[in-house]
Coordinates of N, CA, C and O in Angstrom, one line a residue:
M1 N 96.7 38.4 19.7 CA 96.0 38.8 20.9 C 96.1 40.3 21.1 O 95.1 40.9 21.6
D2 N 97.2 40.9 20.8 CA 97.4 42.3 21.0 C 96.5 43.1 20.1 O 96.0 44.2 20.5
S3 N 96.2 42.7 18.9 CA 95.3 43.4 18.0 C 93.9 43.4 18.5 O 93.1 44.3 18.4
L4 N 93.5 42.3 19.1 CA 92.2 42.2 19.7 C 92.0 43.1 20.9 O 91.0 43.8 21.1
A5 N 93.1 43.2 21.7 CA 93.1 44.1 22.9 C 93.0 45.6 22.4 O 92.5 46.4 23.1
G6 N 93.7 45.8 21.3 CA 93.7 47.2 20.7 C 92.3 47.6 20.2 O 91.9 48.8 20.2
L7 N 91.5 46.6 19.7 CA 90.2 46.9 19.1 C 89.1 47.0 20.2 O 88.1 47.5 19.9
L8 N 89.4 46.5 21.4 CA 88.4 46.4 22.4 C 87.9 47.8 22.8 O 86.7 48.0 22.9
P9 N 88.7 48.8 23.0 CA 88.2 50.2 23.3 C 87.3 50.7 22.2 O 86.3 51.4 22.5
I10 N 87.6 50.5 20.9 CA 86.8 51.0 19.8 C 85.5 50.3 19.8 O 84.4 50.9 19.6
I11 N 85.5 49.0 20.1 CA 84.2 48.2 20.1 C 83.4 48.7 21.3 O 82.1 48.9 21.2
A12 N 84.0 49.0 22.4 CA 83.3 49.5 23.6 C 82.7 50.8 23.3 O 81.5 51.1 23.7
M13 N 83.4 51.7 22.6 CA 82.9 53.0 22.3 C 81.7 52.9 21.4 O 80.7 53.7 21.5
F14 N 81.8 52.0 20.4 CA 80.6 51.8 19.5 C 79.4 51.4 20.2 O 78.3 51.8 20.0
A15 N 79.6 50.4 21.2 CA 78.5 49.9 22.0 C 77.9 51.0 22.8 O 76.6 51.1 22.9
V16 N 78.7 51.9 23.4 CA 78.1 53.0 24.2 C 77.4 53.9 23.3 O 76.3 54.4 23.7
M17 N 77.9 54.3 22.2 CA 77.2 55.2 21.2 C 75.9 54.6 20.8 O 74.9 55.3 20.7
W18 N 75.9 53.3 20.6 CA 74.6 52.6 20.1 C 73.6 52.7 21.2 O 72.4 53.1 20.9
F19 N 73.9 52.5 22.5 CA 72.9 52.5 23.5 C 72.5 53.8 24.0 O 71.4 54.0 24.5
F20 N 73.3 54.8 23.8 CA 73.0 56.2 24.3 C 72.6 57.2 23.2 O 72.0 58.2 23.5
I21 N 72.9 56.9 22.0 CA 72.6 57.8 20.9 C 71.7 57.2 19.8 O 70.6 57.7 19.5
I22 N 72.2 56.2 19.2 CA 71.5 55.6 18.0 C 70.2 54.9 18.4 O 69.1 55.2 17.8
R23 N 70.2 54.1 19.4 CA 69.0 53.4 19.8 C 67.8 54.3 20.2 O 66.7 54.1 19.8
P24 N 68.0 55.3 21.1 CA 66.9 56.2 21.5 C 66.4 57.0 20.3 O 65.2 57.2 20.2
A25 N 67.3 57.4 19.4 CA 66.8 58.1 18.2 C 66.0 57.2 17.3 O 64.9 57.7 16.7
Q26 N 66.3 56.0 17.2 CA 65.5 55.0 16.4 C 64.1 54.8 17.0 O 63.1 54.8 16.3
K27 N 64.1 54.8 18.3 CA 62.8 54.6 19.0 C 61.9 55.8 18.8 O 60.7 55.7 18.6
R28 N 62.5 57.0 18.9 CA 61.7 58.3 18.7 C 61.2 58.3 17.3 O 60.0 58.7 17.1
Q29 N 62.0 58.0 16.3 CA 61.6 58.0 14.9 C 60.5 57.0 14.7 O 59.5 57.3 14.0
K30 N 60.5 55.8 15.3 CA 59.5 54.8 15.1 C 58.2 55.3 15.8 O 57.1 55.1 15.2
S31 N 58.3 55.9 17.0 CA 57.0 56.3 17.6 C 56.4 57.5 16.9 O 55.2 57.6 16.8
T32 N 57.2 58.4 16.3 CA 56.7 59.5 15.5 C 56.0 59.0 14.2 O 54.9 59.5 13.9
A33 N 56.6 58.0 13.6 CA 56.0 57.5 12.4 C 54.7 56.8 12.7 O 53.7 56.9 12.0
Q34 N 54.6 56.1 13.8 CA 53.4 55.4 14.3 C 52.3 56.4 14.6 O 51.1 56.3 14.2
M35 N 52.7 57.5 15.2 CA 51.7 58.6 15.5 C 51.2 59.2 14.2 O 50.0 59.4 14.1
Q36 N 52.0 59.4 13.3 CA 51.6 60.0 12.0 C 50.7 59.1 11.2 O 49.8 59.5 10.5
N37 N 50.9 57.8 11.3 CA 50.1 56.8 10.6 C 48.7 56.6 11.3 O 47.8 56.2 10.7
N38 N 48.6 56.9 12.6 CA 47.4 56.7 13.3 C 46.5 58.0 13.5 O 45.6 58.1 14.3
L39 N 46.8 59.0 12.7 CA 46.1 60.3 12.7 C 44.6 60.0 12.2 O 44.4 59.2 11.3
K40 N 43.7 60.7 12.9 CA 42.3 60.5 12.5 C 41.5 61.8 12.6 O 42.0 62.8 13.2
R41 N 40.4 61.9 12.1 CA 39.6 63.1 12.1 C 39.2 63.4 13.5 O 38.9 62.6 14.3
G42 N 39.4 64.7 13.8 CA 39.0 65.2 15.2 C 40.2 65.4 16.1 O 40.1 66.0 17.2
D43 N 41.4 64.8 15.7 CA 42.6 65.0 16.6 C 43.0 66.4 16.6 O 43.1 67.1 15.5
Q44 N 43.4 66.9 17.7 CA 44.0 68.3 17.9 C 45.5 68.1 17.7 O 46.1 67.2 18.4
I45 N 46.1 68.8 16.8 CA 47.5 68.6 16.5 C 48.3 69.9 16.5 O 47.7 71.0 16.5
I46 N 49.6 69.7 16.6 CA 50.5 70.8 16.4 C 51.5 70.4 15.3 O 52.1 69.3 15.4
T47 N 51.7 71.2 14.3 CA 52.6 70.8 13.2 C 54.0 71.1 13.6 O 54.3 71.8 14.6
V48 N 55.0 70.7 12.8 CA 56.4 70.9 13.1 C 56.7 72.4 13.0 O 57.6 72.9 13.6
G49 N 55.9 73.2 12.3 CA 56.0 74.6 12.2 C 55.4 75.4 13.3 O 55.5 76.6 13.3
G50 N 54.6 74.7 14.2 CA 54.0 75.4 15.3 C 52.5 75.7 15.1 O 51.9 76.4 16.0
L51 N 51.9 75.3 14.0 CA 50.5 75.6 13.7 C 49.6 74.7 14.5 O 49.8 73.5 14.5
H52 N 48.7 75.2 15.3 CA 47.7 74.5 16.0 C 46.4 74.3 15.2 O 45.9 75.3 14.7
G53 N 45.8 73.1 15.2 CA 44.6 73.0 14.5 C 43.9 71.6 14.8 O 44.4 70.8 15.6
K54 N 42.8 71.4 14.1 CA 42.0 70.2 14.3 C 42.0 69.5 13.0 O 41.6 70.1 11.9
I55 N 42.2 68.2 12.9 CA 42.2 67.4 11.7 C 40.7 67.3 11.2 O 39.8 66.9 11.9
D56 N 40.5 67.7 9.9 CA 39.2 67.7 9.3 C 39.0 66.4 8.4 O 38.0 65.8 8.4
A57 N 40.1 66.1 7.7 CA 40.0 64.9 6.8 C 41.4 64.3 6.7 O 42.4 65.0 6.9
V58 N 41.5 63.0 6.4 CA 42.8 62.3 6.3 C 42.8 61.6 5.0 O 41.9 60.8 4.6
D59 N 43.9 61.8 4.2 CA 44.1 61.0 2.9 C 45.3 60.1 3.2 O 45.8 60.0 4.3
D60 N 45.8 59.4 2.1 CA 46.9 58.5 2.3 C 48.2 59.3 2.7 O 48.9 58.8 3.6
T61 N 48.5 60.4 2.1 CA 49.7 61.1 2.4 C 49.5 62.5 3.0 O 50.4 63.1 3.4
T62 N 48.3 63.0 2.9 CA 48.0 64.3 3.4 C 46.9 64.4 4.4 O 46.1 63.4 4.6
I63 N 46.8 65.5 5.2 CA 45.7 65.7 6.1 C 45.2 67.1 5.8 O 45.9 68.0 5.3
F64 N 43.9 67.4 6.2 CA 43.3 68.7 6.1 C 43.1 69.2 7.5 O 42.5 68.5 8.3
V65 N 43.6 70.3 7.8 CA 43.6 70.9 9.2 C 42.7 72.2 9.2 O 42.9 73.0 8.3
V66 N 41.8 72.3 10.1 CA 41.0 73.5 10.3 C 41.6 74.2 11.4 O 41.9 73.7 12.5
V67 N 42.0 75.5 11.2 CA 42.6 76.4 12.2 C 41.5 77.3 12.8 O 40.3 77.2 12.4
A68 N 41.8 78.1 13.8 CA 40.9 78.9 14.6 C 39.8 79.6 13.8 O 38.7 79.7 14.2
D69 N 40.2 80.3 12.7 CA 39.2 81.1 12.0 C 38.4 80.3 11.0 O 37.7 80.9 10.2
G70 N 38.5 79.0 11.0 CA 37.7 78.1 10.1 C 38.4 77.9 8.8 O 37.9 77.2 7.9
T71 N 39.7 78.3 8.6 CA 40.4 78.1 7.4 C 40.9 76.7 7.3 O 41.3 76.1 8.3
R72 N 40.7 76.1 6.2 CA 41.1 74.7 6.0 C 42.4 74.6 5.2 O 42.5 75.1 4.1
L73 N 43.4 74.0 5.8 CA 44.7 73.9 5.2 C 45.1 72.4 5.0 O 44.7 71.6 5.7
Q74 N 45.9 72.2 3.9 CA 46.3 70.9 3.6 C 47.8 70.7 3.9 O 48.6 71.6 3.6
F75 N 48.1 69.6 4.6 CA 49.5 69.4 5.1 C 49.9 67.9 4.7 O 49.0 67.1 4.7
E76 N 51.1 67.7 4.6 CA 51.6 66.3 4.5 C 51.6 65.7 5.9 O 51.7 66.4 6.9
R77 N 51.4 64.4 6.0 CA 51.3 63.7 7.3 C 52.6 63.9 8.1 O 52.5 64.1 9.3
V78 N 53.7 64.0 7.4 CA 55.0 64.1 8.1 C 55.2 65.5 8.7 O 56.1 65.7 9.5
A79 N 54.3 66.4 8.4 CA 54.4 67.8 9.0 C 53.8 67.8 10.4 O 53.9 68.8 11.1
V80 N 53.1 66.8 10.8 CA 52.5 66.8 12.1 C 53.6 66.5 13.2 O 54.2 65.4 13.1
G81 N 53.7 67.4 14.1 CA 54.8 67.2 15.2 C 54.2 66.4 16.3 O 55.0 65.5 16.8
R82 N 53.0 66.6 16.7 CA 52.4 65.8 17.8 C 50.9 66.0 17.9 O 50.4 67.0 17.4
V83 N 50.3 65.1 18.5 CA 48.8 65.1 18.8 C 48.7 65.6 20.2 O 49.2 65.0 21.1
V84 N 47.9 66.7 20.3 CA 47.6 67.2 21.6 C 46.6 66.5 22.4 O 46.8 66.1 23.6
S85 N 45.5 66.1 21.7 CA 44.4 65.4 22.4 C 43.6 64.6 21.4 O 43.5 65.1 20.2
D86 N 43.1 63.5 21.7 CA 42.2 62.7 20.9 C 40.8 63.0 21.2 O 40.4 63.1 22.4
Q87 N 39.9 63.1 20.2 CA 38.4 63.3 20.5 C 37.6 62.2 19.8 O 37.9 61.7 18.8

C-alpha cells in the first residue's frame, strides 16, 4: 500500500501535464492539419514564414500562391500558417 501511495503524486503530475500541456497541443495540431487539408482556390492565406497571398491552385501536397505583384509561388501545404478569409 505504501508503494501505491508513493506513486500517487507521480500519477497526479502526469494527469495534470496531460490536461494542461499535451491535450491542448494535440487539439491545435489536429485543427491545423484539418485547415491545411481544406485549403481551396481563392483562400487568402499567411504562410508560416509570413508571406501573404491568395491561393491560385491546389495539388495533393502543394499549393500555388499569387502574391501582390502577380508572382506565382509554389509551397507545400504544411507551409500554410493560417487562412485569413474564405472567398
